[in-house]
Coordinates of C-alpha atoms in Angstrom, one line a residue:
M1 CA 104.3 83.7 104.5
M2 CA 101.7 84.3 108.0
I3 CA 100.0 87.1 108.4
Q4 CA 101.4 89.2 111.0
H5 CA 100.1 91.8 113.3
R6 CA 102.2 94.4 113.1
R7 CA 103.6 97.6 111.4
K8 CA 106.8 96.0 109.8
D9 CA 105.5 93.2 108.3
V10 CA 103.2 95.6 106.2
V11 CA 106.2 97.6 104.9
A12 CA 107.7 94.0 104.9
A13 CA 105.1 92.6 102.4
C14 CA 105.0 95.9 100.5
K15 CA 109.1 95.5 99.6
K16 CA 108.0 91.4 98.7
S17 CA 105.3 92.8 96.1
L18 CA 107.2 95.3 95.1
Q19 CA 110.2 92.7 93.9
R20 CA 107.7 90.1 92.7
L21 CA 105.7 93.2 90.7
G22 CA 109.6 94.6 89.7
R23 CA 108.6 97.7 90.1
E24 CA 109.8 100.0 92.7
N25 CA 106.9 101.6 93.9
I26 CA 102.9 100.4 94.0
E27 CA 100.1 103.4 92.7
L28 CA 97.8 102.2 95.3
Y29 CA 98.6 100.0 98.2
Q30 CA 95.3 99.3 100.6
I31 CA 93.9 97.4 103.3
H32 CA 91.2 94.7 102.3
F33 CA 89.0 94.7 105.5
P34 CA 89.0 96.7 109.1
G35 CA 91.0 93.8 110.9
A36 CA 89.4 92.6 114.7
F37 CA 93.3 94.1 116.1
N38 CA 95.8 95.8 115.8
N39 CA 94.3 98.2 113.3
K40 CA 96.8 101.2 114.2
E41 CA 99.8 99.1 113.2
F42 CA 98.5 98.8 109.6
W43 CA 97.3 102.3 109.1
D44 CA 100.9 103.0 111.0
G45 CA 102.0 100.0 108.0
L46 CA 100.5 102.0 105.4
A47 CA 101.6 105.1 106.2
D48 CA 105.2 103.9 106.4
C49 CA 104.6 102.5 103.2
Y50 CA 104.2 105.9 101.9
E51 CA 106.6 108.0 103.6
Q52 CA 109.1 105.7 102.6
G53 CA 108.4 106.5 98.5
L54 CA 107.8 102.6 98.5
V55 CA 103.7 103.7 97.6
R56 CA 101.7 106.5 96.4
S57 CA 99.3 106.3 97.6
V58 CA 96.9 104.6 100.3
G59 CA 93.6 103.4 100.9
V60 CA 90.9 100.8 102.5
S61 CA 89.1 98.7 101.0
N62 CA 84.6 97.2 102.9
Y63 CA 85.6 100.7 106.1
G64 CA 82.2 101.5 107.3
V65 CA 81.9 105.1 108.8
E66 CA 83.8 104.9 112.1
A67 CA 86.5 102.7 110.6
L68 CA 86.9 104.6 108.4
S69 CA 86.9 108.2 110.5
A70 CA 89.4 106.7 112.9
V71 CA 91.6 105.7 109.8
W72 CA 91.4 108.8 108.5
K73 CA 93.1 110.8 111.4
E74 CA 95.5 108.8 112.2
L75 CA 97.0 109.2 108.5
K76 CA 96.5 112.9 108.8
Q77 CA 98.4 113.3 111.8
R78 CA 101.4 111.8 109.8
G79 CA 100.9 113.9 106.9
V80 CA 99.7 110.7 104.6
P81 CA 96.1 111.0 102.4
L82 CA 93.6 108.6 103.0
A83 CA 92.9 108.3 98.9
S84 CA 90.5 105.4 98.6
N85 CA 87.6 103.4 99.8
Q86 CA 86.9 100.1 98.1
I87 CA 83.3 99.5 98.3
Q88 CA 80.5 97.8 97.1
Y89 CA 78.1 100.0 95.0
S90 CA 75.7 100.5 92.1
L91 CA 73.0 101.2 90.6
L92 CA 70.9 98.0 92.7
Y93 CA 73.0 98.7 95.9
R94 CA 73.3 102.3 97.4
Y95 CA 73.7 101.3 100.6
P96 CA 76.5 103.6 101.1
E97 CA 73.4 106.6 100.4
E98 CA 71.6 105.5 102.7
N99 CA 74.5 104.2 106.3
D100 CA 76.3 108.1 104.8
L101 CA 79.4 106.6 104.3
K102 CA 79.3 108.0 100.6
Q103 CA 78.8 111.1 102.3
A104 CA 81.8 110.5 105.5
C105 CA 83.9 109.3 102.1
D106 CA 82.8 112.9 100.9
D107 CA 83.5 115.1 103.9
L108 CA 86.6 113.3 104.5
G109 CA 87.6 113.2 100.6
V110 CA 87.6 109.5 100.0
K111 CA 87.7 108.4 96.6
I112 CA 85.1 105.6 97.0
L113 CA 86.2 102.6 94.2
A114 CA 83.4 101.1 94.0
Y115 CA 83.5 96.8 93.4
S116 CA 80.9 95.0 91.5
P117 CA 79.3 98.3 89.6
L118 CA 77.5 96.4 87.4
N119 CA 76.5 94.4 90.1
Q120 CA 77.6 90.9 89.2
G121 CA 76.4 91.5 85.7
F122 CA 72.6 92.5 87.1
L123 CA 73.0 95.8 85.1
T124 CA 74.0 94.4 81.7
G125 CA 71.2 92.4 81.7
K126 CA 72.5 89.4 81.1
Y127 CA 69.8 87.5 82.6
T128 CA 66.7 86.8 82.0
M129 CA 63.6 84.2 83.9
E130 CA 65.2 81.6 81.1
N131 CA 68.8 82.6 81.4
L132 CA 69.4 83.1 85.0
P133 CA 73.1 83.0 87.0
K134 CA 74.1 79.8 89.0
G135 CA 74.3 79.5 92.8
P136 CA 72.5 81.4 95.0
R137 CA 72.5 84.5 92.6
A138 CA 69.3 82.8 91.3
S139 CA 67.4 83.1 94.0
I140 CA 68.1 86.8 93.6
A141 CA 67.5 87.1 90.1
R142 CA 64.5 85.9 90.0
K143 CA 62.9 88.5 92.8
L144 CA 65.1 90.9 90.6
L145 CA 63.9 90.6 87.5
Q146 CA 59.9 90.4 88.4
D147 CA 60.6 94.1 90.4
S148 CA 59.1 96.9 87.8
G149 CA 61.9 98.8 89.9
Y150 CA 64.1 96.9 88.1
T151 CA 62.7 96.6 84.7
E152 CA 62.5 100.5 84.6
L153 CA 65.8 100.7 85.1
M154 CA 66.7 98.3 82.4
T155 CA 64.0 100.3 80.5
S156 CA 66.3 103.4 81.1
M157 CA 69.1 102.2 80.6
Q158 CA 68.4 100.8 77.1
S159 CA 67.5 104.0 75.9
V160 CA 70.6 105.4 76.7
A161 CA 72.4 103.1 75.2
D162 CA 70.7 103.0 72.3
Q163 CA 70.7 106.5 71.4
T164 CA 74.2 106.6 71.8
S165 CA 75.0 103.2 69.9
S166 CA 76.8 101.5 73.0
T167 CA 75.4 98.7 75.2
K168 CA 74.2 98.7 79.9
A169 CA 77.3 98.1 79.8
Q170 CA 79.2 100.6 78.4
V171 CA 76.9 103.6 79.6
F172 CA 78.3 103.7 83.3
E173 CA 82.2 104.2 81.5
D174 CA 81.3 106.3 78.1
S175 CA 80.8 110.1 78.9
R176 CA 78.3 111.0 76.6
C177 CA 75.5 108.7 78.1

């Protein structure tokens, strides 16, 4: 299917997804990236899907502060809440705190869905100098593994994991930690 840039195309794509999934509605329907043009058409398409009951909530992905504020304002005018912004966010990638994106999400009541919360395995302890990831991540791993801050973080995470009989990965999802 050729990608279209009209609101009716967003609704049509949603309906086709519902047919393929065999469902009456979708829990969360997201736009993956802000476009170079026609964003309002996509946002109106999301709102149409919400108003027609095709989706229970709508969200965006990889929206910065300005784009997030713009879509939130447009949807609010139609009475459609913006549920989420899916962004890269982890203990090793805290840029959303530095560029005020996290604060904007908090201020607007938009939940953050973190992608790569374990930083592509770097927060699990999976990689060592003897076990580097393949490809371009190997050079990133070498730098990270030699960083004293990373070493301290991993030591702290291991301590919590040991105290709770968990793995480092479980430290992130276990309320006991």
